[in-house]
Amino acid sequence: MSALIITTNYGVEQDELKKPLEALREAGVPVTLAASEYSPVQSLVGDKDLGETFEPDTLLADAQMGDHAVLVVPGGTINADNLRTDDAAVALVRAFAADGRTVASICHGPWLLAEADVARGKSLTSYPSIATDLRNAGATWEDVELRRCEAEGWTLLTSRNPGDLDAFAPAVVAAAH
């Protein structure tokens, strides 16, 4: 199987993109990185300092569920806020959930789940500042390192922040196999 990671071109939290991407590739999982534009994805560290850049493989608008076993939605406040207003990103989350596939999201990334109206009935975690948004979208929010929820016919993996990546990245790899 393979994995699809979606992001905008500016503001993704560096390690929340880099660590799952590297872990998937090291495990031999083919990864497609989809971004808003065909230009380098500029990551940030701590939402403010410039981080590494990443080359997208395709556009969000052209990305398809295909045979991807898992959809990864990294955080970063700016990235997550912009992803939730991107129709293609919203459609991808809905498609993965409707097809019973795994969605993995960390930090502010779960904002996209609320926007896509797939958080209802799920137990999840995120960066604490968006807990109210997720509760208002019908989810049960928990302050835990990694939350796996299989309710509503699909698997959701969530973590709170870059400090949880040691649990999040291996869970993403396991979901892709």
Coordinates of C-alpha atoms in Angstrom, one line a residue:
M1 CA 0.0 0.0 0.0
S2 CA 1.0 3.6 -0.1
A3 CA 0.4 6.9 1.7
L4 CA -0.8 10.4 0.7
I5 CA 0.4 13.4 2.7
I6 CA -1.4 16.7 2.0
T7 CA -0.2 20.2 2.8
T8 CA -0.2 23.8 1.7
N9 CA 3.0 25.4 0.4
Y10 CA 3.6 27.5 3.5
G11 CA 3.3 27.0 7.2
V12 CA 3.4 23.2 7.7
E13 CA 5.2 22.3 10.9
Q14 CA 8.5 20.9 9.7
D15 CA 8.8 17.7 11.8
E16 CA 5.1 16.9 11.5
L17 CA 5.7 16.5 7.8
K18 CA 9.3 15.3 7.8
K19 CA 9.1 12.5 10.4
P20 CA 6.1 10.6 9.1
L21 CA 7.4 11.1 5.5
E22 CA 10.8 9.7 6.4
A23 CA 9.4 6.9 8.5
L24 CA 7.1 5.8 5.7
R25 CA 9.9 5.9 3.1
E26 CA 12.3 4.0 5.4
A27 CA 9.6 1.3 5.8
G28 CA 9.4 1.0 2.0
V29 CA 6.0 2.6 1.8
P30 CA 5.5 4.7 -1.4
V31 CA 4.5 8.3 -0.5
T32 CA 2.8 11.0 -2.5
L33 CA 3.2 14.5 -1.2
A34 CA 0.4 16.7 -2.5
A35 CA 0.5 20.5 -2.1
S36 CA -1.5 23.5 -3.2
E37 CA 1.0 24.5 -5.9
Y38 CA 3.9 23.0 -7.8
S39 CA 6.5 25.0 -5.8
P40 CA 8.5 24.0 -2.8
V41 CA 6.6 23.5 0.5
Q42 CA 8.1 25.8 3.0
S43 CA 7.9 24.3 6.5
L44 CA 8.1 26.3 9.7
V45 CA 9.5 25.4 13.1
G46 CA 7.3 26.5 15.9
D47 CA 5.0 28.3 13.5
K48 CA 7.6 31.1 13.0
D49 CA 11.1 30.1 12.1
L50 CA 11.8 28.9 8.5
G51 CA 12.4 25.2 8.2
E52 CA 13.3 22.8 5.4
T53 CA 11.5 22.8 2.0
F54 CA 10.0 19.8 0.4
E55 CA 9.1 19.1 -3.2
P56 CA 5.5 18.1 -3.9
D57 CA 4.7 15.2 -6.2
T58 CA 1.3 16.4 -7.2
L59 CA -1.3 19.1 -6.6
L60 CA -4.0 18.9 -4.0
A61 CA -6.5 19.5 -6.8
D62 CA -5.1 16.5 -8.7
A63 CA -4.6 14.2 -5.8
Q64 CA -6.7 11.1 -5.7
M65 CA -7.5 8.5 -3.1
G66 CA -6.3 5.7 -5.4
D67 CA -4.7 2.8 -3.6
H68 CA -3.4 4.9 -0.7
A69 CA -4.0 3.1 2.6
V70 CA -3.5 6.2 4.7
L71 CA -4.0 10.0 4.4
V72 CA -1.7 12.1 6.5
V73 CA -2.6 15.6 7.6
P74 CA 0.3 17.4 9.3
G75 CA -0.2 20.4 11.4
G76 CA 1.3 23.9 11.6
T77 CA -1.3 26.6 12.5
I78 CA -1.0 28.4 9.1
N79 CA -1.0 25.1 7.1
A80 CA -4.0 23.7 8.9
D81 CA -6.0 26.9 8.7
N82 CA -5.4 27.1 5.0
L83 CA -6.0 23.3 4.3
R84 CA -9.5 23.5 5.9
T85 CA -10.5 26.1 3.3
D86 CA -9.2 24.0 0.4
D87 CA -12.0 22.1 -1.3
A88 CA -9.7 19.4 -2.6
A89 CA -8.3 18.7 0.9
V90 CA -11.8 18.6 2.4
A91 CA -12.9 16.2 -0.4
L92 CA -9.9 13.9 0.2
V93 CA -10.7 13.6 3.9
R94 CA -14.3 12.9 3.2
A95 CA -13.4 10.3 0.6
F96 CA -10.9 8.4 2.8
A97 CA -13.4 8.3 5.7
A98 CA -16.3 7.2 3.4
D99 CA -14.2 4.4 2.0
G100 CA -13.2 3.2 5.5
R101 CA -9.5 4.1 5.1
T102 CA -7.2 5.5 7.7
V103 CA -6.7 9.3 8.3
A104 CA -3.8 10.4 10.4
S105 CA -3.6 13.9 11.7
I106 CA -1.5 15.8 14.2
C107 CA -1.5 19.1 16.1
H108 CA -3.7 21.6 14.3
G109 CA -4.3 19.2 11.4
P110 CA -7.6 17.9 12.9
W111 CA -9.2 21.3 12.0
L112 CA -9.6 19.8 8.6
L113 CA -11.6 16.9 10.1
A114 CA -14.1 19.4 11.6
E115 CA -14.4 21.2 8.3
A116 CA -15.0 18.0 6.4
D117 CA -17.7 17.0 8.9
V118 CA -16.0 13.7 9.7
A119 CA -15.1 14.3 13.3
R120 CA -18.6 13.6 14.6
G121 CA -18.6 10.4 16.7
K122 CA -14.8 10.1 16.8
S123 CA -12.5 10.2 19.8
L124 CA -9.4 12.1 19.1
T125 CA -6.6 14.4 20.2
S126 CA -5.0 17.5 18.8
Y127 CA -3.2 20.7 19.8
P128 CA -5.2 21.8 22.9
S129 CA -6.2 25.2 21.4
I130 CA -8.5 23.5 18.9
A131 CA -10.2 21.1 21.4
T132 CA -13.4 23.3 21.6
D133 CA -13.6 23.4 17.8
L134 CA -13.4 19.6 17.6
R135 CA -15.9 19.1 20.4
N136 CA -18.3 21.5 18.6
A137 CA -17.8 19.3 15.5
G138 CA -19.1 16.3 17.5
A139 CA -15.9 14.7 18.6
T140 CA -14.7 13.6 22.0
W141 CA -11.4 15.3 22.7
E142 CA -8.7 13.6 24.9
D143 CA -5.3 14.9 26.1
V144 CA -3.2 11.8 25.1
E145 CA -0.1 11.2 23.1
L146 CA -1.8 9.1 20.4
R147 CA -5.4 8.3 19.9
R148 CA -6.6 5.5 17.6
C149 CA -10.4 5.6 17.0
E150 CA -12.2 3.1 14.8
A151 CA -15.7 4.4 15.3
E152 CA -17.9 5.4 12.4
G153 CA -16.4 2.7 10.1
W154 CA -13.0 4.2 9.6
T155 CA -9.7 4.5 11.5
L156 CA -8.5 7.9 12.8
L157 CA -5.0 8.4 14.2
T158 CA -4.3 11.7 16.0
S159 CA -1.6 13.2 18.1
R160 CA -1.2 16.5 19.9
N161 CA 2.1 18.1 18.8
P162 CA 5.7 17.4 17.5
G163 CA 6.5 15.9 20.9
D164 CA 4.2 13.0 20.1
L165 CA 5.9 12.1 16.8
D166 CA 7.7 9.1 18.3
A167 CA 4.3 7.5 18.8
F168 CA 2.5 9.0 15.8
A169 CA 5.0 8.2 13.0
P170 CA 5.2 4.4 13.7
A171 CA 1.3 4.3 13.9
V172 CA 1.2 5.9 10.5
V173 CA 3.6 3.4 9.1
A174 CA 1.6 0.5 10.6
A175 CA -1.6 1.9 9.0
A176 CA 0.1 2.0 5.6
H177 CA 0.9 -1.7 5.7

